Structure formats: structure tokens, C-alpha cells
Coordinates of C-alpha atoms in Angstrom, one line a residue:
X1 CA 4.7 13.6 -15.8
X2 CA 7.1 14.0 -18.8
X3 CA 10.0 15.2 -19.0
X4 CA 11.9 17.7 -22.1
X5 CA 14.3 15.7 -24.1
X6 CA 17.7 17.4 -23.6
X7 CA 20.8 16.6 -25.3
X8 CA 22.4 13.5 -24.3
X9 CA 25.2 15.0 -22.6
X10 CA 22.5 16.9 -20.6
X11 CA 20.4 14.3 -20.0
X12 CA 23.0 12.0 -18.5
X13 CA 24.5 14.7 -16.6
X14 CA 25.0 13.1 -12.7
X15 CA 25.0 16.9 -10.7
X16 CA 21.3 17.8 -12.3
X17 CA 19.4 16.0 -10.3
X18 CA 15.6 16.6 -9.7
X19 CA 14.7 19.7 -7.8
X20 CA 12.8 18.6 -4.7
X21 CA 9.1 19.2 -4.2
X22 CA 7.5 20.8 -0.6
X23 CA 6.4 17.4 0.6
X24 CA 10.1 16.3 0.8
X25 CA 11.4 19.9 2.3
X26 CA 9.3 18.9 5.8
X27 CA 7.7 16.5 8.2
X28 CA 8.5 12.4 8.3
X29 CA 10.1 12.6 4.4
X30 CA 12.5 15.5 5.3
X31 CA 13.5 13.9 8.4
X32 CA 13.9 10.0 6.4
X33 CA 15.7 11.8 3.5
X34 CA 18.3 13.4 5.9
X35 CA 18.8 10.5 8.4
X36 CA 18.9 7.4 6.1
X37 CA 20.2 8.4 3.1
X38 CA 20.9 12.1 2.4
X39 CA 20.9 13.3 -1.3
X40 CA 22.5 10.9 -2.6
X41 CA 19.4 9.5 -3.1
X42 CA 17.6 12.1 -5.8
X43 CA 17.6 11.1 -8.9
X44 CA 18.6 12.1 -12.1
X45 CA 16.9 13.7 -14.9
X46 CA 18.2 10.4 -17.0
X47 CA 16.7 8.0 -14.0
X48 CA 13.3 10.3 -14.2
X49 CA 12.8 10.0 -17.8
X50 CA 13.1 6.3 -17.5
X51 CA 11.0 6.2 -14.9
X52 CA 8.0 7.9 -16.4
X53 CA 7.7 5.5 -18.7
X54 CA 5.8 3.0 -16.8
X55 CA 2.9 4.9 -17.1
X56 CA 2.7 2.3 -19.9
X57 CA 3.5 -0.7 -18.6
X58 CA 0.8 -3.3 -16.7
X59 CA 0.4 -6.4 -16.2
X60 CA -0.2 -8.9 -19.0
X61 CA -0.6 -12.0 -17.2
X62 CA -3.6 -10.9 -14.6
X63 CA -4.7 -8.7 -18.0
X64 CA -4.6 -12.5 -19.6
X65 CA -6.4 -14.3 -16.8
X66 CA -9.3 -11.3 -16.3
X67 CA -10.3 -11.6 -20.6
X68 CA -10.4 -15.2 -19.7
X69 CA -12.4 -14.5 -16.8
X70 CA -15.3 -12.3 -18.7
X71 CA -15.8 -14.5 -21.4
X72 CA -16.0 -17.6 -19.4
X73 CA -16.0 -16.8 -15.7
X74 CA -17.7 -19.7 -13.8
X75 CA -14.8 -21.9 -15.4
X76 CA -12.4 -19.8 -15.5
X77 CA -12.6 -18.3 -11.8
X78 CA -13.2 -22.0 -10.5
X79 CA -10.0 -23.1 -11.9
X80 CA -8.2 -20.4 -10.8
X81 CA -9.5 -20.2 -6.9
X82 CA -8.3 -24.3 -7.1
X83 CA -4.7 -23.5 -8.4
X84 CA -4.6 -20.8 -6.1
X85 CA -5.4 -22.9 -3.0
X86 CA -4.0 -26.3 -3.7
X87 CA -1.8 -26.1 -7.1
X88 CA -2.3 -26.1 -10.8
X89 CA -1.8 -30.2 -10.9
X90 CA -5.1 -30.0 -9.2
X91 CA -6.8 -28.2 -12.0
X92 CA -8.4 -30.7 -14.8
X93 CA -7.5 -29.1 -17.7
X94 CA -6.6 -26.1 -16.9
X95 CA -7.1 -23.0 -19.4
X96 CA -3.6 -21.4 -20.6
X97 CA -4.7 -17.8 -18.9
X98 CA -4.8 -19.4 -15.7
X99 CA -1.9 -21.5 -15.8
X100 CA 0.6 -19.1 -17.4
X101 CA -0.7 -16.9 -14.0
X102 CA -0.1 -20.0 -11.8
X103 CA 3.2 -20.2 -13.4
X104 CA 4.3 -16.9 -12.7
X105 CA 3.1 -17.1 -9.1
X106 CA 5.2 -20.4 -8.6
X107 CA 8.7 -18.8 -9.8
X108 CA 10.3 -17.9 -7.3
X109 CA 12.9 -15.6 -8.2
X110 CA 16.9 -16.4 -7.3
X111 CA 16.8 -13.9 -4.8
X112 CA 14.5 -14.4 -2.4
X113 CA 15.8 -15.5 1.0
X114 CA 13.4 -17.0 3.2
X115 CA 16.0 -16.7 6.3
X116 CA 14.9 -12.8 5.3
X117 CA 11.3 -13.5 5.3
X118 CA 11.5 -15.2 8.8
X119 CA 13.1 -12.3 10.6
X120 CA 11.7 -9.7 9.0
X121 CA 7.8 -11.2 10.0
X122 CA 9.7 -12.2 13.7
X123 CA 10.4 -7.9 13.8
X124 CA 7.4 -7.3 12.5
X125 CA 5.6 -9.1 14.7
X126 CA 6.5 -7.1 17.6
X127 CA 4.4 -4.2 16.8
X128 CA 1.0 -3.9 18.3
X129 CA -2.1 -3.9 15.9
X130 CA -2.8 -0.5 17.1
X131 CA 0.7 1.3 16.2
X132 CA 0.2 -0.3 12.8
X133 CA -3.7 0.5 12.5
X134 CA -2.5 4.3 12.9
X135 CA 0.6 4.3 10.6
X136 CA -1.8 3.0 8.0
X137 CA -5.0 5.4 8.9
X138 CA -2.6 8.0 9.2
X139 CA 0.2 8.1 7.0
X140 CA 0.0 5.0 4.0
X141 CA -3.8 6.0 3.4
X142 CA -3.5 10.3 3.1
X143 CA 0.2 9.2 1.3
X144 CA -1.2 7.4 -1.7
X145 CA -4.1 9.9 -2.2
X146 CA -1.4 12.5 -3.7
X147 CA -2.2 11.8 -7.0
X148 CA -5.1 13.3 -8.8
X149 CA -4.4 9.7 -11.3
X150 CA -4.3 7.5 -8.5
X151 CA -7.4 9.0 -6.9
X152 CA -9.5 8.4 -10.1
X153 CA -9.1 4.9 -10.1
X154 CA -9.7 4.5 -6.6
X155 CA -12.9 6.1 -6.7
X156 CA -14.3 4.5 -10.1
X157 CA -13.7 1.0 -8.6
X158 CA -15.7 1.9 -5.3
X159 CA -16.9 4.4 -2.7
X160 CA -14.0 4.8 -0.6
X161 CA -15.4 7.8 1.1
X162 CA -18.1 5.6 2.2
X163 CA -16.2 2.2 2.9
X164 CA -13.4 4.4 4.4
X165 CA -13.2 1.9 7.5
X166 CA -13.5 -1.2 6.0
X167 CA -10.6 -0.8 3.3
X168 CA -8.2 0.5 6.1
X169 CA -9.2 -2.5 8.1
X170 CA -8.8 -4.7 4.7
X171 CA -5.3 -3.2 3.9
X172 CA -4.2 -3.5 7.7
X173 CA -5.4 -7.5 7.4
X174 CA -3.8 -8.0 4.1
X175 CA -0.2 -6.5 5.1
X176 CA -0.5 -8.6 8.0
X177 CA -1.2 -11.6 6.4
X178 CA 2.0 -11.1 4.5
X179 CA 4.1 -10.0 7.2
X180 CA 2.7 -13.1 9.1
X181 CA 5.5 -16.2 9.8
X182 CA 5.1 -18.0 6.4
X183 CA 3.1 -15.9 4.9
X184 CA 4.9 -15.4 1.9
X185 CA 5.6 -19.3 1.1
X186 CA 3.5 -20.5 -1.7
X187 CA 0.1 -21.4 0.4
X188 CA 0.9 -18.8 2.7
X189 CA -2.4 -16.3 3.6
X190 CA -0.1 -13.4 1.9
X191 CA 0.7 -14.9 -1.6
X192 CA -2.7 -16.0 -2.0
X193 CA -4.3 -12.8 -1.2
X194 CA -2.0 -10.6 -2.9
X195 CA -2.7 -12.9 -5.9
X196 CA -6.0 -12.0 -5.7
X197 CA -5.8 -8.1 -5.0
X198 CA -3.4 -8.2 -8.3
X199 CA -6.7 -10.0 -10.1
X200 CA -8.8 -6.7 -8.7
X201 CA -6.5 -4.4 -10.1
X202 CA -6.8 -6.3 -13.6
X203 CA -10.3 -6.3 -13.3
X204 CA -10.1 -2.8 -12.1
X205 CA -8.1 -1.7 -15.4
X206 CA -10.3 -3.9 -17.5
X207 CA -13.3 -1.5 -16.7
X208 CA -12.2 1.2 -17.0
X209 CA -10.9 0.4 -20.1
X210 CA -14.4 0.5 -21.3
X211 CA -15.0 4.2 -20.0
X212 CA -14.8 7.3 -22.4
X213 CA -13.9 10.0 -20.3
X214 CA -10.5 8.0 -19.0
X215 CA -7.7 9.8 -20.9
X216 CA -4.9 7.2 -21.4
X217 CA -2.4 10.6 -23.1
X218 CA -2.7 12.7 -19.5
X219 CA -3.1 9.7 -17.2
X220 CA -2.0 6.7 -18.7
X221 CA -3.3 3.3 -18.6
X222 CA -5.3 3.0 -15.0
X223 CA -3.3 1.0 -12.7
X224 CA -0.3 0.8 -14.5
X225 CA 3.5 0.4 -12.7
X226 CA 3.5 3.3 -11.3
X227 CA 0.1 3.6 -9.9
X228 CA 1.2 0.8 -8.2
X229 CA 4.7 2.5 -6.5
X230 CA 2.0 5.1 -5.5
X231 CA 0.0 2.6 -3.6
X232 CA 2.7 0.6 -2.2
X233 CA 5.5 2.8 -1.4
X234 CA 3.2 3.7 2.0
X235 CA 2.3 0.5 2.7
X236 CA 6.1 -0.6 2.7
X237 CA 7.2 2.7 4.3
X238 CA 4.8 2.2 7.2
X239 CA 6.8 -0.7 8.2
X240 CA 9.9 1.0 8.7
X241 CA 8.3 3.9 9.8
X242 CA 7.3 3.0 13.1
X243 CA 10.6 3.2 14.3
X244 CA 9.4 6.8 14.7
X245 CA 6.5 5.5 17.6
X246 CA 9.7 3.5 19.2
X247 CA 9.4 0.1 17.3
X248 CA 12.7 -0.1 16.6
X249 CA 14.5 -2.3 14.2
X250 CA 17.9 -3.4 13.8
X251 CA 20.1 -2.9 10.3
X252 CA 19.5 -6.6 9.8
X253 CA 15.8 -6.5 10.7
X254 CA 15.5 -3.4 8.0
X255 CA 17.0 -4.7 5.8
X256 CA 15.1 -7.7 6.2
X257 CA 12.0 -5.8 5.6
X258 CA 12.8 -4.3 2.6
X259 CA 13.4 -7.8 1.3
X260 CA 10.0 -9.2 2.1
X261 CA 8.0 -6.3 0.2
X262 CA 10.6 -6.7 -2.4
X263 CA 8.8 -10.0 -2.8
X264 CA 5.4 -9.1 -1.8
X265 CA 5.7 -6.8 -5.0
X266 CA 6.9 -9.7 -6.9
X267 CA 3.8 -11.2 -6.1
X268 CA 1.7 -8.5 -7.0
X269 CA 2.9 -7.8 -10.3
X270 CA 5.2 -4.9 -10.2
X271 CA 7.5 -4.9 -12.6
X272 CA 11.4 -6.1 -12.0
X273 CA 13.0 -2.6 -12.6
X274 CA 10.4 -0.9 -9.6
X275 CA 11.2 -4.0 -6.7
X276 CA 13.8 -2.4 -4.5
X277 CA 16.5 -4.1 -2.9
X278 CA 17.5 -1.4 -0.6
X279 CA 16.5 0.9 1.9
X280 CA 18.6 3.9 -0.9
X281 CA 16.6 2.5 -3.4
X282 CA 12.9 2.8 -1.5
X283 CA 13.8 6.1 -0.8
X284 CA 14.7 7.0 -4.3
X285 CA 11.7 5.1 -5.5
X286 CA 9.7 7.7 -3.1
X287 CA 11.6 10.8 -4.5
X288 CA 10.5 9.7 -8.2
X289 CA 7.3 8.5 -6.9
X290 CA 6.3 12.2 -5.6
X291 CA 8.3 14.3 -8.6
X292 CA 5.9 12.1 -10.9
X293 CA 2.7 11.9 -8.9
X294 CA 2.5 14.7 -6.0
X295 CA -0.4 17.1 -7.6
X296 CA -2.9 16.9 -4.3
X297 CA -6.3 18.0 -5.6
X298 CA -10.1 18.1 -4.1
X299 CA -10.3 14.2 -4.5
X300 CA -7.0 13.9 -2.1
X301 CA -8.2 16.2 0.0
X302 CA -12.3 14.1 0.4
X303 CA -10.3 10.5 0.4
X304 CA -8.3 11.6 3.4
X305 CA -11.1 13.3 5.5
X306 CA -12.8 10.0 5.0
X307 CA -10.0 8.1 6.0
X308 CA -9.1 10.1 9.3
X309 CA -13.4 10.4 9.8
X310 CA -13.5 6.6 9.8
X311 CA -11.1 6.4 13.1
X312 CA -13.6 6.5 15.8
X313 CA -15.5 3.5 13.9
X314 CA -12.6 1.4 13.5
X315 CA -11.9 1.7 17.1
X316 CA -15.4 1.2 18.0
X317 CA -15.9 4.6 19.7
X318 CA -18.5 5.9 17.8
X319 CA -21.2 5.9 19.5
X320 CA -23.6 8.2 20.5
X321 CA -22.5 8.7 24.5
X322 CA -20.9 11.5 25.9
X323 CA -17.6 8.9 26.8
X324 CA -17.7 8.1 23.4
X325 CA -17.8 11.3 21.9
X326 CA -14.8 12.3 24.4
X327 CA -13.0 9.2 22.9
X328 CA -13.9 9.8 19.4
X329 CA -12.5 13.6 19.1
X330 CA -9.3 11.7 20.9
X331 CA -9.1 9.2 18.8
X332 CA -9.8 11.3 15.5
X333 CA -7.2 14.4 16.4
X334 CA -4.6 11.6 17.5
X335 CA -4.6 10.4 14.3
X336 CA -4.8 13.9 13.1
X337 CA -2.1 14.7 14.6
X338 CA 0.3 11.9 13.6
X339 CA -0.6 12.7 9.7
X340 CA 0.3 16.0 10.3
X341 CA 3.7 15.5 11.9
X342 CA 4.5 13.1 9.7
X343 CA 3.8 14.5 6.2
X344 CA 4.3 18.0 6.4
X345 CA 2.8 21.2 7.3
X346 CA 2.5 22.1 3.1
X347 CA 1.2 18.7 2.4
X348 CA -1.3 18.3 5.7
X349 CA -2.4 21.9 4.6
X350 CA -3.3 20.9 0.9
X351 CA -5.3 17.8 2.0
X352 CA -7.5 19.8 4.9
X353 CA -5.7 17.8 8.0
X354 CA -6.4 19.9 11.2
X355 CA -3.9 22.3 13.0
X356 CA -2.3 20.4 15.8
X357 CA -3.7 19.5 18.7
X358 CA -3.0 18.8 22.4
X359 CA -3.6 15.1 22.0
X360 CA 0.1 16.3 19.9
X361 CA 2.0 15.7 23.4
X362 CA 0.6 12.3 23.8
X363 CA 3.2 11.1 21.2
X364 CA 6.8 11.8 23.2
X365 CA 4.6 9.6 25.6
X366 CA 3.8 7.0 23.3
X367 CA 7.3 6.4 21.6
X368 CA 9.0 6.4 25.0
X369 CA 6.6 3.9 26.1
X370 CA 7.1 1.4 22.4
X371 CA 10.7 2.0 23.0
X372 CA 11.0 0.6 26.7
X373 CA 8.7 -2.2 26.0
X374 CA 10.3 -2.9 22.4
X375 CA 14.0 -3.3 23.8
X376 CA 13.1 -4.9 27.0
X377 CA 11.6 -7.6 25.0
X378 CA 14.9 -7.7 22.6
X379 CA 17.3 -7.2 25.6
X380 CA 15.8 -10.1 27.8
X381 CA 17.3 -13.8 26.8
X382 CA 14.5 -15.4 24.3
X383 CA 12.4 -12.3 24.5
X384 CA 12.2 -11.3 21.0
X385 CA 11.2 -15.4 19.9
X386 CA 8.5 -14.9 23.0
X387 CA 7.6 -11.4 21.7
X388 CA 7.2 -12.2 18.4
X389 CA 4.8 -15.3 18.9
X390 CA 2.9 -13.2 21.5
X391 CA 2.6 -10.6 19.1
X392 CA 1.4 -12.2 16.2
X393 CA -1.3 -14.0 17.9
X394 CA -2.6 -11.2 19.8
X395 CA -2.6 -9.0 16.5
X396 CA -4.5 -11.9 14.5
X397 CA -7.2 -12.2 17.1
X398 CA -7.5 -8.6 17.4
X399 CA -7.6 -7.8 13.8
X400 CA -10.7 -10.6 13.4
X401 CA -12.4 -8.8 16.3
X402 CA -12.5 -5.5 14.1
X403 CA -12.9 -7.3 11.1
X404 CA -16.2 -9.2 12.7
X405 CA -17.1 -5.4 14.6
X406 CA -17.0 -3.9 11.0
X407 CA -18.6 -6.9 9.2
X408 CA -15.7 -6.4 6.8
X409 CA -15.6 -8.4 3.6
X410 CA -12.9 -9.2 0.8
X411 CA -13.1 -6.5 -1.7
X412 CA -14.5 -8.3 -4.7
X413 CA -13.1 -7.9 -8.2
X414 CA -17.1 -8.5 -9.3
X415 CA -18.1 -5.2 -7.1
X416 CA -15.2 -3.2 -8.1
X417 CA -16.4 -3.4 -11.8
X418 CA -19.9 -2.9 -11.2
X419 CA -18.7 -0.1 -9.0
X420 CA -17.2 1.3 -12.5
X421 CA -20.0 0.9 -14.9
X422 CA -22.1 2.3 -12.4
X423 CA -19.8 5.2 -12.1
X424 CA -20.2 5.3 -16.2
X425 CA -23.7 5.3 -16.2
X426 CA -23.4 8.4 -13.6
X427 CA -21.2 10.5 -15.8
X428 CA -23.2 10.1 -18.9
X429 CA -26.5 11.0 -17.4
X430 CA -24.5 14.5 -16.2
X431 CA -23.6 15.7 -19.0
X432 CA -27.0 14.0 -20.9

């Protein structure tokens, strides 16, 4: 979205701040706006225009390492899996794309505190698989469908409609890889895997790049900085948002929090000026974030009736029994439900999420019953150390159980681009 270019008195005014949109006016945002910040938080028209320009801006280095990639890939991809896993002195002669990536994956910026990173994965860890399985179902996956852009992309590198399950499942691995103890240190499971998800979105950008109907004036370059708030925004908000399902966190632990996505989005290439420091900032991120993306359309509404459609299978209720079909409509409303409640009547409306339905009472239920368990295991003497270790290892073996269920595989940067030329080949036929 642009902006008009008012005089400068105008544009720098502090009182004329963004008007808010309908998503923001109800549900979970209202409610997060109110409570943790107020309006202190909406922007200016000043901070708007400066935020719209990173429609344009990318990511050079995994843009540098994918052109390497296509013209020599066996080498090129060899070298850099062996970096990745073991360090660039490991690499004989490494080529200068893959080192000058290596590089900026080994800076470690000033600011990162791994005292942070411990507690925040320690608070983290406390939350059942399930509670985050239907945040992110529920809330990251319908969130980052509200842009017509965003959407595009999505579905050019890959039949998410289709693979609805197993991206939820892959997304739910991935932020729990990072959130895992040392999971952000250099060998960690969550730096090398956001490494490579930023190499998908560079291979991502690279084919579409070779499309004609993409149009760079009205949508920008595909998966440029803001595409990326967009996507990550949910994924950052769902971890502070299950406070709301009784997973509560202290200031410290929030705070906390904020700090290890700041550095996950280090990792995965956002830029400096979009890595927030606060929990004011992420919410003035998300105000920009919607005033620049929020335009819901058919494909938001298809992306997430797959998403919510793909519950029963995730849970492995989906069968073709009369117990399961009981289960499934529970599951699938649940979830329903909680997208609903949590992103607005206007919004829920505009995407096709159901009207609310009795499974709605279940969740008073459920946040009393996080809540007693979530302070009982802070309250008792080395209970949150015990609960944290409990919890991570029952979430790991229970994400590899759905993983296995699912037969769910890495999203490969090699399918994502055939994905796109395949969509090409589509479009040109059409209107042949």
C-alpha cells in the first residue's frame, strides 16, 4: 500500500496517526491492543510511509547463494548443506555465495542474550503440543492468509490447499525446533532449519521472478520484508498468545520471548529495522502489518478452509467411523471456534469461518484447566525446571508421531520451484 506525500509538517505530524482497520476494532487484536499497549502503539503516517517501502527490499545474500545454486547446484548445495552442519572451515574451497551466507549466519549480533534464549525455550516449553498445534491451525495460519500478495506466493510455490496438514505440522516442528533449549546456538535444530526455509524463500522469489503475470508495481518483489512480517508476525504472536488458553507467562518470560524471535528473524533474513525488541514494537509491527496488507480475498478465504479442513487429519480422526466422524466435527468446530473468537467477527466473516458453535463453551473449560496446571507447575519448588524438561520431551516425541502419521517431509526448495513453473505452464495454457 502507498501512501500520499503530504507536506512535511503533515507528514511528521505525531496526533495523525493511522485510522484503524475492522480486524483491530474486535476479537483477540482488539482485546491485545487494549490490554498490552493501548494506542500508543499506532503508527504514524511518517512511520507508514517508511514502512511501505520494504516492499522492495529482500534478501541479497540467500538471493546470492540461490544464482549460485542454479548454475552449479550439485557443488554449490553440497558445500552449503556442509557449512551448514559442521562450519565453513569444513568446506574445501568454498564458493564466495556460500561463504558470504555462512558468514552472515555466524554473526551474531551484540544483542543477543542467550540467558534470554534459555528462559524463553524453559516457558515455552511448558505448553502442550496440542495448545500450540491449535494456535497455529487456528490463528498464525488464517492470520497470514490476509493478504491477497502473500496468498500468491504461497500458492505458486505449492498446493497448500492440498498439503494443508503437512505445512501446519512442518511450521509447528520448525517453531519448535527453535523454541527448543539450544536451539538457536549455531548447530542448534532452529538455526539450521530457518537457514534453510530462508534458502526456499530465495528460491521461491527466484521463480517467480521468471513468471510474466507477477506484477512487481502492485505487489512488489515476491517475498520481500514485508511479506515476511506477514508470515511471521503469527508465528511470533502465537507464542504469547496462549496466555489466552491459560499458558501464562511472566514479564520476564515475555519479554524473553520477544527476544528469541527477534533472533529467529535475524536468522531468517528479515531486515534490522522490522526485528522488534519489544512487546510495543510487535504490536506496532502488527498495526502496520494489517494497514499495509489486510485486503482478505477468495484465495484467503480457500487457504483457510483448507487449513481448518486439515484438523481432523492432523489429529488422526479422520476416519471413516461413526466415533471418528463425532471427533472430527469436534475437532474441526473447536478449531473453528478458536479462529473465530480470536480474529474477529468482520475478519472470520470475510474468510468463511463458521458461526460459533457449542464446542465454544469448551474453552472457559480449557483455560481454567492450562491455568491450574500452568501455575501449579510454577508455584511448586523446581517445578517449572521439571516442567519444562517434561514438556519438551513429550512435545518432541509427539510431534515425530504426527510427523511419521502424516509421512511429512521437509518442504524442498527443488519442489517449491517446480511447483512454480508448473503453475506457469498452467496460466499460459488458460489464456492460450
Amino acid at each position: 500500500m502507498t501512501i500520499d506525500a503530504p507536506s512535511t509538517a503533515h507528514l511528521h505530524d505525531r496526533t495523525d496517526r493511522l485510522a484503524p482497520k475492522p480486524i483491530l476494532r474486535e476479537g483477540g487484536p482488539r482485546l491485545a491492543m487494549a490490554v498490552l499497549a493501548g494506542d500508543s502503539v499506532r503508527p504514524t503516517r511518517a512511520q507508514a510511509r517508511a514502512f511501505a517501502k520494504f516492499a522492495h527490499t529482500y534478501d541479497p545474500v540467500a538471493d546470492d547463494l540461490v544464482a549460485a545454486m542454479r548454475r552449479d547446484r550439485p557443488r554449490i548445495r553440497t558445500q552449503f548443506e556442509q557449512a551448514l552442519e559442521h562450519g565453513i572451515e569444513t568446506v574445501d574451497d568454498p564458493a564466495p555465495e556460500v561463504a558470504a551466507f555462512i558468514a552472515a549466519l555466524d554473526d551474531v549480533p551484540f544483542w543477543v542474550d542467550y540467558d534470554k534464549l534459555d528462559l524463553a525455550a524453559r516457558a515455552i516449553a511448558r505448553m502442550p503440543l496440542i495448545t500450540l498445534m491449535a494456535f497455529t491451525t487456528a490463528i498464525a495460519f488464517p492470520a497470514s492468509y490476509v493478504s491477497p500478495r502473500v496468498n500468491d506466493v504461497l500458492l505458486r510455490g505449492g498446493d497448500l490447499a492440498k498439503r494443508a496438514a503437512g505445512r501446519i505440522v512442518e511450521t509447528v516442528s520448525w517453531s519448535m525446533d527453535c523454541t527448543a533449549p539450544g536451539g538457536m546456538e549455531r548447530f542448534g535444530a532452529g538455526t539450521k532449519n530457518t537457514a534453510r526455509v530462508r534458502v526456499v524463500h530465495a528460491y521461491i522469489r527466484a521463480g517467480i521472478d521468471r513468471v510474466d503475470d507477477w506484477n512487481t508495481d502492485t505487489h512488489g518483489r515476491p517475498v520481500n520484508q514485508l511479506h515476511y512480517c506477514v508470515t511471521m508476525i503469527p508465528i511470533a504472536g502465537v507464542a504469547l498468545a496462549v496466555m489466552a488458553a491459560g499458558h501464562w507467562y511472566s514479564r520476564r518470560e515475555r519479554d524473553a520471548i520477544v527476544h528469541l524471535y527477534r533472533y529467529v528473524a535475524h536468522t531468517m533474513g528479515v531486515t534490522a529495522e522490522l526485528q522488534v525488541t519489544s512487546l510495543d514494537e510487535l504490536l506496532r509491527l502488527i498495526w502496520l502489518a494489517v494497514w499495509s496488507e489486510v485486503d482478505p480475498d477468495d484465495s484467503s478465504a480457500a487457504l483457510t478452509e483448507a487449513a481448518l479442513k486439515a484438523v481432523p487429519r492432523i489429529y488422526g480422526v479422520d476416519g471413516p467411523s461413526a466415533a471418528n466422524r463425532i471427533r472430527s466435527w469436534a475437532h474441526y468446530r473447536f478449531h473453528a471456534d478458536l479462529a473465530r473468537l480470536s480474529l474477529g467477527s468482520g475478519y472470520a466473516d470475510a474468510v468463511g469461518v463458521p458461526r460459533l458453535s457449542p464446542m465454544a463453551a469448551l474453552y472457559p473449560v480449557w483455560f481454567a484447566r492450562n491455568l491450574l496446571r500452568d501455575r501449579l507447575s510454577v508455584l511448586v519448588p523446581g517445578g517449572a525446571g521439571r516442567a519444562a524438561r517434561r514438556g519438551h520431551t513429550e512435545r518432541m516425541r509427539e510431534i515425530a508421531e504426527v510427523k511419521r502419521r502424516l509421512e511429512v517431509r521437509p518442504y524442498e526448495r527443488d519442489e517449491a520451484v517446480q511447483s512454480i513453473r508448473e503453475r506457469d505452464r498452467e496460466l499460459r495454457a488458460r489464456s492460450a
